[in-house]
PDB file of C-alpha atoms in Angstrom:
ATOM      1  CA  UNK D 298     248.838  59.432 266.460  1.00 62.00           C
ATOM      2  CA  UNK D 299     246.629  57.309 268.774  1.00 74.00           C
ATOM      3  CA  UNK D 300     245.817  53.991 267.505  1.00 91.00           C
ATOM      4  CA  UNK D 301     242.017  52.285 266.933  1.00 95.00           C
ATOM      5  CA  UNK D 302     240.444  52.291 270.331  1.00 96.00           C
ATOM      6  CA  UNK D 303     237.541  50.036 270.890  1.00 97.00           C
ATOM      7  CA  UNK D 304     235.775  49.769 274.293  1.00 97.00           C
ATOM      8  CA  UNK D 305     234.490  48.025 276.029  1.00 97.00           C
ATOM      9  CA  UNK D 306     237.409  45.256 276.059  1.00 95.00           C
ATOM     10  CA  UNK D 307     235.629  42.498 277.904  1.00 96.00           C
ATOM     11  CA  UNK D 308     231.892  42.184 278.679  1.00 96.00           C
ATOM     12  CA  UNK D 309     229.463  39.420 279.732  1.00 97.00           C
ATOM     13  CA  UNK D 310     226.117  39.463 278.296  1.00 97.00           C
ATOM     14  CA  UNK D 311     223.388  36.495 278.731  1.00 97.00           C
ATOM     15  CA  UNK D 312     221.480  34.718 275.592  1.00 97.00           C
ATOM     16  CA  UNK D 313     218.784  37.318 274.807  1.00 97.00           C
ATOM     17  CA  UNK D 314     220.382  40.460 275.568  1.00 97.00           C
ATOM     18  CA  UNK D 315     221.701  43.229 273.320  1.00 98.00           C
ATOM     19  CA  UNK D 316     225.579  44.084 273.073  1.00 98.00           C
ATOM     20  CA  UNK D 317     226.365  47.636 271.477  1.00 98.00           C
ATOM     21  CA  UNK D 318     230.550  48.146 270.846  1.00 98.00           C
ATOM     22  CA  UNK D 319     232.656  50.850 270.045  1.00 98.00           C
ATOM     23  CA  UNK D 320     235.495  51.817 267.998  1.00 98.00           C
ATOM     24  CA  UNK D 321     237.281  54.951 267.266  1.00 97.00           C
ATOM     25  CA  UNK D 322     239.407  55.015 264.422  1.00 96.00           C
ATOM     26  CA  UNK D 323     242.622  56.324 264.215  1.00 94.00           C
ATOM     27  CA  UNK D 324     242.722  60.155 263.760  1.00 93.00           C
ATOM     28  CA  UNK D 325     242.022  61.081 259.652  1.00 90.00           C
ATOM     29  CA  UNK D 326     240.694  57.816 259.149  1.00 90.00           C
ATOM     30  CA  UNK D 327     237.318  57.632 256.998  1.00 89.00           C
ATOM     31  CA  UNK D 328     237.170  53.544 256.498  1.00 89.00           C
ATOM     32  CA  UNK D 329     236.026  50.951 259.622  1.00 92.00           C
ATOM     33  CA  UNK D 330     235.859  47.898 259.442  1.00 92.00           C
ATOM     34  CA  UNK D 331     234.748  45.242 261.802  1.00 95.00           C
ATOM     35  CA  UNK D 332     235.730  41.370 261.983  1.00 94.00           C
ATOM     36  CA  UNK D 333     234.933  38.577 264.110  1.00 94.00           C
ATOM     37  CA  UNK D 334     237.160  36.399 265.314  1.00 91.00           C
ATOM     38  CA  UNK D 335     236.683  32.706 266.829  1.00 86.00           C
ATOM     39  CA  UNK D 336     238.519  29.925 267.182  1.00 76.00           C
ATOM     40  CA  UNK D 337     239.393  27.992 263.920  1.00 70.00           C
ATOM     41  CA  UNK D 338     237.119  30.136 261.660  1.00 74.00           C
ATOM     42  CA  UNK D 339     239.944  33.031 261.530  1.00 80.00           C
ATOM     43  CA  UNK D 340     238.543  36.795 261.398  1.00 87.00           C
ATOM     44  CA  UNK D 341     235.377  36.407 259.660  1.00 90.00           C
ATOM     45  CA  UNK D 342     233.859  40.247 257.943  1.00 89.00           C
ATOM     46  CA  UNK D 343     230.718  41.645 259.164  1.00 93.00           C
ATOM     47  CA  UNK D 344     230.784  45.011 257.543  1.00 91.00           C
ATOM     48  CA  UNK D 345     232.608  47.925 256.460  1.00 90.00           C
ATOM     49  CA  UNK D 346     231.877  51.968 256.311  1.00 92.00           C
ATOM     50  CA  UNK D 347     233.007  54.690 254.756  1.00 90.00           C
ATOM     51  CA  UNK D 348     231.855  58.580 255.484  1.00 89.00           C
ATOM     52  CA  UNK D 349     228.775  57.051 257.059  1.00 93.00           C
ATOM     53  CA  UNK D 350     227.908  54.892 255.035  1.00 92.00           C
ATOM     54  CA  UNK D 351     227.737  50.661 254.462  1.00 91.00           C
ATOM     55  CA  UNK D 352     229.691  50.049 251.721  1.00 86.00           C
ATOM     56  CA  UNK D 353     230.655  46.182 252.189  1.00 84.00           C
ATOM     57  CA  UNK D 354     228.571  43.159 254.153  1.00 88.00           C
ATOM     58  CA  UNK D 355     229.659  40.075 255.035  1.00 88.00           C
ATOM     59  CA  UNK D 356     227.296  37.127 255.662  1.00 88.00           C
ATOM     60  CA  UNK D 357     226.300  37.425 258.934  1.00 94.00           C
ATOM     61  CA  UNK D 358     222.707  37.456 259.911  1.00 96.00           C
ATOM     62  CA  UNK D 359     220.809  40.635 260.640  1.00 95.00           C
ATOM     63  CA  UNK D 360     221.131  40.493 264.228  1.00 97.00           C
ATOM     64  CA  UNK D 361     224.548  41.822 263.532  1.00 97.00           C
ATOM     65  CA  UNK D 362     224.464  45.821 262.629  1.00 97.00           C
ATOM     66  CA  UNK D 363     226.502  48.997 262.633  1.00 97.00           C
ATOM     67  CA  UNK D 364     226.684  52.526 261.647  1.00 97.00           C
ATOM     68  CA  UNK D 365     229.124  54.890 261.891  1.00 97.00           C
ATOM     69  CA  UNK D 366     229.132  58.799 262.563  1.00 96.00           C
ATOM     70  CA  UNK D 367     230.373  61.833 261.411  1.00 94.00           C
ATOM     71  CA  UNK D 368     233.412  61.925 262.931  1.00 93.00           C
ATOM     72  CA  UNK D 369     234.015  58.445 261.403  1.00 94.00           C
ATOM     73  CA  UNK D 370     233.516  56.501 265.302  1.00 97.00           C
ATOM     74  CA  UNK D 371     231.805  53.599 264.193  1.00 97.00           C
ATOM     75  CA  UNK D 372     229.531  51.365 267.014  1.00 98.00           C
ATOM     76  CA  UNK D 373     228.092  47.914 266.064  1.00 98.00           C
ATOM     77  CA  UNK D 374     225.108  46.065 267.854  1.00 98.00           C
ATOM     78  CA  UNK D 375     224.224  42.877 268.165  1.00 97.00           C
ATOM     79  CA  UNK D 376     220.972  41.783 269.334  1.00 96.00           C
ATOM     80  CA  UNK D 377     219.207  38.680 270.382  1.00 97.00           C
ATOM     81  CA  UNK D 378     222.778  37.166 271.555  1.00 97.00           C
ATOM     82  CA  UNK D 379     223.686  33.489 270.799  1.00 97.00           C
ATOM     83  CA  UNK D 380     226.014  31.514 272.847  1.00 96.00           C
ATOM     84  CA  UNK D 381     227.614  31.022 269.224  1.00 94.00           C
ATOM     85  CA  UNK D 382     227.829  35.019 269.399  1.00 96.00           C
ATOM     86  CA  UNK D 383     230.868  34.974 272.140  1.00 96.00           C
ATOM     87  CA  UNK D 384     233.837  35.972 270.106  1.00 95.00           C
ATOM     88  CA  UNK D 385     236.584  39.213 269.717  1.00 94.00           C
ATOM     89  CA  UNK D 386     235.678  41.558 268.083  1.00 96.00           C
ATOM     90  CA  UNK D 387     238.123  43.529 265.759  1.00 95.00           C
ATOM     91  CA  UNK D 388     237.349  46.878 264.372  1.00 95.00           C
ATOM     92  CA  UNK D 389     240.239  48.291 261.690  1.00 93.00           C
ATOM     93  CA  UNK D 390     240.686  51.390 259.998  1.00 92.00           C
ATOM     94  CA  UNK D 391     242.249  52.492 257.494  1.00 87.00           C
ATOM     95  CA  UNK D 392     242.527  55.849 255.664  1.00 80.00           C
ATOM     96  CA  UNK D 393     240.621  55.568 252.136  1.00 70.00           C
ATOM     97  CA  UNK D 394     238.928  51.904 252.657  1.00 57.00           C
ATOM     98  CA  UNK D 395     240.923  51.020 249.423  1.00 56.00           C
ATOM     99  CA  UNK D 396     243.311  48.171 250.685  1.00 49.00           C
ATOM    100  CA  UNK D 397     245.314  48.392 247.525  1.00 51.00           C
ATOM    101  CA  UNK D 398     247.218  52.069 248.827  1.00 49.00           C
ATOM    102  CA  UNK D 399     247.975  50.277 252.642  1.00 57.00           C
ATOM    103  CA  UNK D 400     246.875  47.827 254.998  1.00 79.00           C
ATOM    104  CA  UNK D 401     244.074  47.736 258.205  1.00 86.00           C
ATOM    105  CA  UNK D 402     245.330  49.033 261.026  1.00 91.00           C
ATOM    106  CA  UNK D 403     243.377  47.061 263.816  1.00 93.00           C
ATOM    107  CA  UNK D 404     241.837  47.873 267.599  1.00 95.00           C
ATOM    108  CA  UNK D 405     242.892  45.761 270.112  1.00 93.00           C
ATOM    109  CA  UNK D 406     238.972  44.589 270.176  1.00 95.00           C
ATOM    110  CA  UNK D 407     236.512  43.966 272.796  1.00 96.00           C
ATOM    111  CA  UNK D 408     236.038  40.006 273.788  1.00 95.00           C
ATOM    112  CA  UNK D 409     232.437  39.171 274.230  1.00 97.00           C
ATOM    113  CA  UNK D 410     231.286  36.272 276.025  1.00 96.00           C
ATOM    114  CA  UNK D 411     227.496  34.888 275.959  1.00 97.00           C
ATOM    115  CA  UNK D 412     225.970  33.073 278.683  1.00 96.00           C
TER     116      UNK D 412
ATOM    117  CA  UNK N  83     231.998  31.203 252.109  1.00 61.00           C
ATOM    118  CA  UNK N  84     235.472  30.984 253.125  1.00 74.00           C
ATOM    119  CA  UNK N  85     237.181  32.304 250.427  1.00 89.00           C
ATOM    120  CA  UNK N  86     240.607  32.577 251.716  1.00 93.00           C
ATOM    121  CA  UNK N  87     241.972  29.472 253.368  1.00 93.00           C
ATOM    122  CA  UNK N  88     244.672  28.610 255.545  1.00 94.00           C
ATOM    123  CA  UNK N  89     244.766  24.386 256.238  1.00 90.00           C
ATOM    124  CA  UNK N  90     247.905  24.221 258.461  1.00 94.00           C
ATOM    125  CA  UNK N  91     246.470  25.257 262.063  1.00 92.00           C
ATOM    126  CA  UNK N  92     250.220  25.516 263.302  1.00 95.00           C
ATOM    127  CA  UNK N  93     253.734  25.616 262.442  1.00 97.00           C
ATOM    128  CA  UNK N  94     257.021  24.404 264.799  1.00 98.00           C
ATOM    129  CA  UNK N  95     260.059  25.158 263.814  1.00 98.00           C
ATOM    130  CA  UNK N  96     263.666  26.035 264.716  1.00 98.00           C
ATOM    131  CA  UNK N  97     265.110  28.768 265.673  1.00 97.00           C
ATOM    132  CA  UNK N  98     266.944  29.912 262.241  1.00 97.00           C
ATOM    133  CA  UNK N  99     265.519  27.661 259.931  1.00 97.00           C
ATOM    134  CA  UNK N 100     262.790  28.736 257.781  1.00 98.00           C
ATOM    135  CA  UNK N 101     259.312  29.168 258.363  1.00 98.00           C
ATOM    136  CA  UNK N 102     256.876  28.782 255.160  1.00 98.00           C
ATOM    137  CA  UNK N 103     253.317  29.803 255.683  1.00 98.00           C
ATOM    138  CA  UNK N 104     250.631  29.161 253.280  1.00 98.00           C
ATOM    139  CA  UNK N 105     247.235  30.494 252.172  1.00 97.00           C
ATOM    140  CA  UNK N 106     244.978  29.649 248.829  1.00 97.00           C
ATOM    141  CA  UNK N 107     242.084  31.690 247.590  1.00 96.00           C
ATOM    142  CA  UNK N 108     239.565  30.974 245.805  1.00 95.00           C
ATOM    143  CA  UNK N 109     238.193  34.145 243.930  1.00 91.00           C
ATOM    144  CA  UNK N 110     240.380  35.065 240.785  1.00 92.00           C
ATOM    145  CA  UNK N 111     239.304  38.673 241.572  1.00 90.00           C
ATOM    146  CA  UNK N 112     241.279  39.597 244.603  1.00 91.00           C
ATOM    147  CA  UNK N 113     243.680  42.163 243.594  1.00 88.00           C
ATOM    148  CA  UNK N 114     245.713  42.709 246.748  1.00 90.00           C
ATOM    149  CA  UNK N 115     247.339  40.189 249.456  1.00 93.00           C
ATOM    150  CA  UNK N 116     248.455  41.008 252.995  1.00 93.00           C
ATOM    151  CA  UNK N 117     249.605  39.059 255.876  1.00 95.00           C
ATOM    152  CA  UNK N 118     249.199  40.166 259.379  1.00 94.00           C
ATOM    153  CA  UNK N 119     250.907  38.637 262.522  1.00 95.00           C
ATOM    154  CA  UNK N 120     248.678  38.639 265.889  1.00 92.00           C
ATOM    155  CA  UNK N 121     250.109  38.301 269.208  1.00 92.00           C
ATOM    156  CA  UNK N 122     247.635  37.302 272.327  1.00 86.00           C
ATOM    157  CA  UNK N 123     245.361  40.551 273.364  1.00 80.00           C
ATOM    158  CA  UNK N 124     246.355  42.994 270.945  1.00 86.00           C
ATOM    159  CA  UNK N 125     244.778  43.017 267.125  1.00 89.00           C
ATOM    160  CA  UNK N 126     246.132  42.323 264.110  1.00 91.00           C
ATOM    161  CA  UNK N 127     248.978  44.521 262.985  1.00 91.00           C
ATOM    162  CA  UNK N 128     250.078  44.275 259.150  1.00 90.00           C
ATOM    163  CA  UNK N 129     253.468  42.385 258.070  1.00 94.00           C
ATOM    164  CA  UNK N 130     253.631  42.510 254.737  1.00 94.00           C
ATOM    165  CA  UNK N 131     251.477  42.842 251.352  1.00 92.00           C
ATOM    166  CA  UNK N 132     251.870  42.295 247.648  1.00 93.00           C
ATOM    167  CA  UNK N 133     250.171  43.388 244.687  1.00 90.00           C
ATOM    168  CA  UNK N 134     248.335  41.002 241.923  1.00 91.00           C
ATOM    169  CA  UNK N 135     250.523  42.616 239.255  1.00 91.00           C
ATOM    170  CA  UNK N 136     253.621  41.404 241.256  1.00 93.00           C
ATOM    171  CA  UNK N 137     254.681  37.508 242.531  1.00 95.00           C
ATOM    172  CA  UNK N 138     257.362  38.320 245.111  1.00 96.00           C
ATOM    173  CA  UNK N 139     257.821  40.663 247.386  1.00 95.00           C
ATOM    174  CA  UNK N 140     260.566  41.458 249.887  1.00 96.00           C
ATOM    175  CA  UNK N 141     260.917  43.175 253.914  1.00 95.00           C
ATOM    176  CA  UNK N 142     263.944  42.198 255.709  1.00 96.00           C
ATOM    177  CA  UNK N 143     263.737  38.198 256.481  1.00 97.00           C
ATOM    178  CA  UNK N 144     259.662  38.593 255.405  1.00 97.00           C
ATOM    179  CA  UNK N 145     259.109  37.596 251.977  1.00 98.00           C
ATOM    180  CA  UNK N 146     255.814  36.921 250.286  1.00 97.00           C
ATOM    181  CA  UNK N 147     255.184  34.645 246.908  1.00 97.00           C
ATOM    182  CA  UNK N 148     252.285  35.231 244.921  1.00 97.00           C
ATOM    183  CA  UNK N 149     251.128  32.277 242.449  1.00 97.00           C
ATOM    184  CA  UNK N 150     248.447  33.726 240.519  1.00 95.00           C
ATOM    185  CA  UNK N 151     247.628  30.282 238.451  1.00 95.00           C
ATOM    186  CA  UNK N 152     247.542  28.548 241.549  1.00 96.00           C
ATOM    187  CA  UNK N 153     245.793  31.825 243.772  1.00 96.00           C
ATOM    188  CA  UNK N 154     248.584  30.254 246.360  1.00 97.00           C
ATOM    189  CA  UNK N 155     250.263  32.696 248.227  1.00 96.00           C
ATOM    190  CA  UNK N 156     252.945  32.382 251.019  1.00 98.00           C
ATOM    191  CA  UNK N 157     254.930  33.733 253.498  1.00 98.00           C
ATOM    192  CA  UNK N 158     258.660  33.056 254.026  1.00 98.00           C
ATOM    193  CA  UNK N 159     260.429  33.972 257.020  1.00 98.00           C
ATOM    194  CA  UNK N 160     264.244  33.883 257.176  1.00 97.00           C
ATOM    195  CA  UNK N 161     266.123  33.265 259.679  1.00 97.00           C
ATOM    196  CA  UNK N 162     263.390  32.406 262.394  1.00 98.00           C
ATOM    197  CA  UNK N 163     263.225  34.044 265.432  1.00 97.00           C
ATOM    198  CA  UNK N 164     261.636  33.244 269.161  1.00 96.00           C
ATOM    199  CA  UNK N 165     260.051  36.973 268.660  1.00 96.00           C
ATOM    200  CA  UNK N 166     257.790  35.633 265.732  1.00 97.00           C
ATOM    201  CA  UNK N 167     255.905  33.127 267.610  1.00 97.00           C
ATOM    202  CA  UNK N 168     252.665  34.421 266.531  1.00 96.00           C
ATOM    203  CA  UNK N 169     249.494  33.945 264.569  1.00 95.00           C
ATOM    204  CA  UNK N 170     249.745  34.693 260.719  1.00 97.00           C
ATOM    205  CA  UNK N 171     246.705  35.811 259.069  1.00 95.00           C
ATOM    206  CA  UNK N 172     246.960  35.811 255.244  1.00 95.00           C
ATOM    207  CA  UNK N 173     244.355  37.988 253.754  1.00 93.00           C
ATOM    208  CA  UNK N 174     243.014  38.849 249.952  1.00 92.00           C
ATOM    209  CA  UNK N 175     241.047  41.962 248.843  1.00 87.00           C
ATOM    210  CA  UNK N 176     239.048  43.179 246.301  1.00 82.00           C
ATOM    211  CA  UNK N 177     238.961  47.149 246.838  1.00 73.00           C
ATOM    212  CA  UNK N 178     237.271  48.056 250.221  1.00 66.00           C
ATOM    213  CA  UNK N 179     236.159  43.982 250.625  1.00 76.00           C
ATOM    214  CA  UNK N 180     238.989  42.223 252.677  1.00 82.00           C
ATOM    215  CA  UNK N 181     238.605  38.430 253.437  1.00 88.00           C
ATOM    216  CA  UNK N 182     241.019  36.822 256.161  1.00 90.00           C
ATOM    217  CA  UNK N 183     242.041  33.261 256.596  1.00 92.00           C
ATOM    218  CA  UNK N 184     241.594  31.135 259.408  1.00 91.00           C
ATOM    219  CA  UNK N 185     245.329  31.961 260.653  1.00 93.00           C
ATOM    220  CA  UNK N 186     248.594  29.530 261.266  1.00 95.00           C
ATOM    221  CA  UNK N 187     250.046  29.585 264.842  1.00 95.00           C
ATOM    222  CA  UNK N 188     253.621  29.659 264.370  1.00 97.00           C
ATOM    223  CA  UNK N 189     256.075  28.572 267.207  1.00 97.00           C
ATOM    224  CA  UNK N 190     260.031  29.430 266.941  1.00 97.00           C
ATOM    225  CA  UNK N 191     261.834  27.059 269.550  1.00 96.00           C
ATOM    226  CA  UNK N 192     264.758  28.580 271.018  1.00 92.00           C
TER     227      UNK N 192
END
């Protein structure tokens, strides 16, 4: 089975701009999540979807957005970047979204950085 | 709201000995605790997990402690290896909703 795939891995974007990322979950999977992921503040949740739909939010301004399609790929777009945006970005999956019957199984994520 | 905490930034220790990572939470309603290791430029993979219901769990030299009364969890790793020099991220979740700490580096000297 392939694993989570997110592209691009790197990309350089300037204050202003928009930043749209990808991530393809692993085959059968129905749950994506994505997580952000800087220095001292750990891998902090933006959102989660399941069969197309938002089911959890973290606290992250509105800038920050996603959706995900049919065949569970998931993108998620940030607009208006902040310097304070540049970070990794992790997208998991995992089969049911219910944690309690496995774990995430995580992408390798795609590093942003804001000029 | 950081609801799942991790204060020790980084960990030394032998090769052998014992490594004890720790984690508190703050909401009484997590049900479910994980810990995932992270090496540099690949994502999280899962190590280990344990149930509310339960307070130990064991995998090989990975063992996690749940405290409930003290939402204190932590991860014990016996003997040490080199190969485990990582970053442990302890996590908590409440059905789909999973919050992750701020991660220990851990370093196993040779």
């Amino acid at each position: 089975k392939a694993g989570v795939t997110q592209t691009p891995r790197y990309l350089i974007k300037t204050r202003g701009q928009q930043v749209t990322l990808s991530c393809s979950p692993i085959s059968g999977h129905r749950s994506v999540s994505w997580y952000q992921q800087t220095p001292g503040q750990g891998l902090q949740f933006l959102f989660e979807y399941f069969s197309e739909t938002q089911r959890n939010k973290g606290n992250f301004p509105g800038r920050f957005s996603g959706r995900q399609f049919s065949n569970s790929r998931s993108e998620m777009n940030v607009s208006t970047l902040e310097l304070g945006d540049s970070a990794l970005y992790l997208c998991a999956s995992s089969e049911s979204g219910t944690p309690n019957t496995g774990e995430l199984f995580f992408g390798e994520g795609s590093r942003l950085t804001v000029l | 709201d950081q609801q799942v905490k991790q204060n020790s930034p980084s960990l030394s220790v032998q090769e052998g000995r014992i490594s004890i990572l720790n984690c508190d939470y703050t909401n009484s309603m997590f049900d479910y605790f994980l810990w995932y290791k992270k090496y540099p430029a690949e994502g999280p993979t899962f190590l280990i997990s344990i149930s509310s219901i339960k307070d130990k769990n064991e995998d090989g030299r990975f063992t996690v402690f749940l405290n409930k009364s003290a939402k204190h969890l932590s991860l014990h790793i016996v003997p040490s290896q080199p190969g485990d020099s990582a970053v442990y991220f302890c996590a908590a979740s409440i059905r789909a909703d999973m919050r992750f700490g701020a991660g220990t580096r851990l370093t196993v000297k040779p």
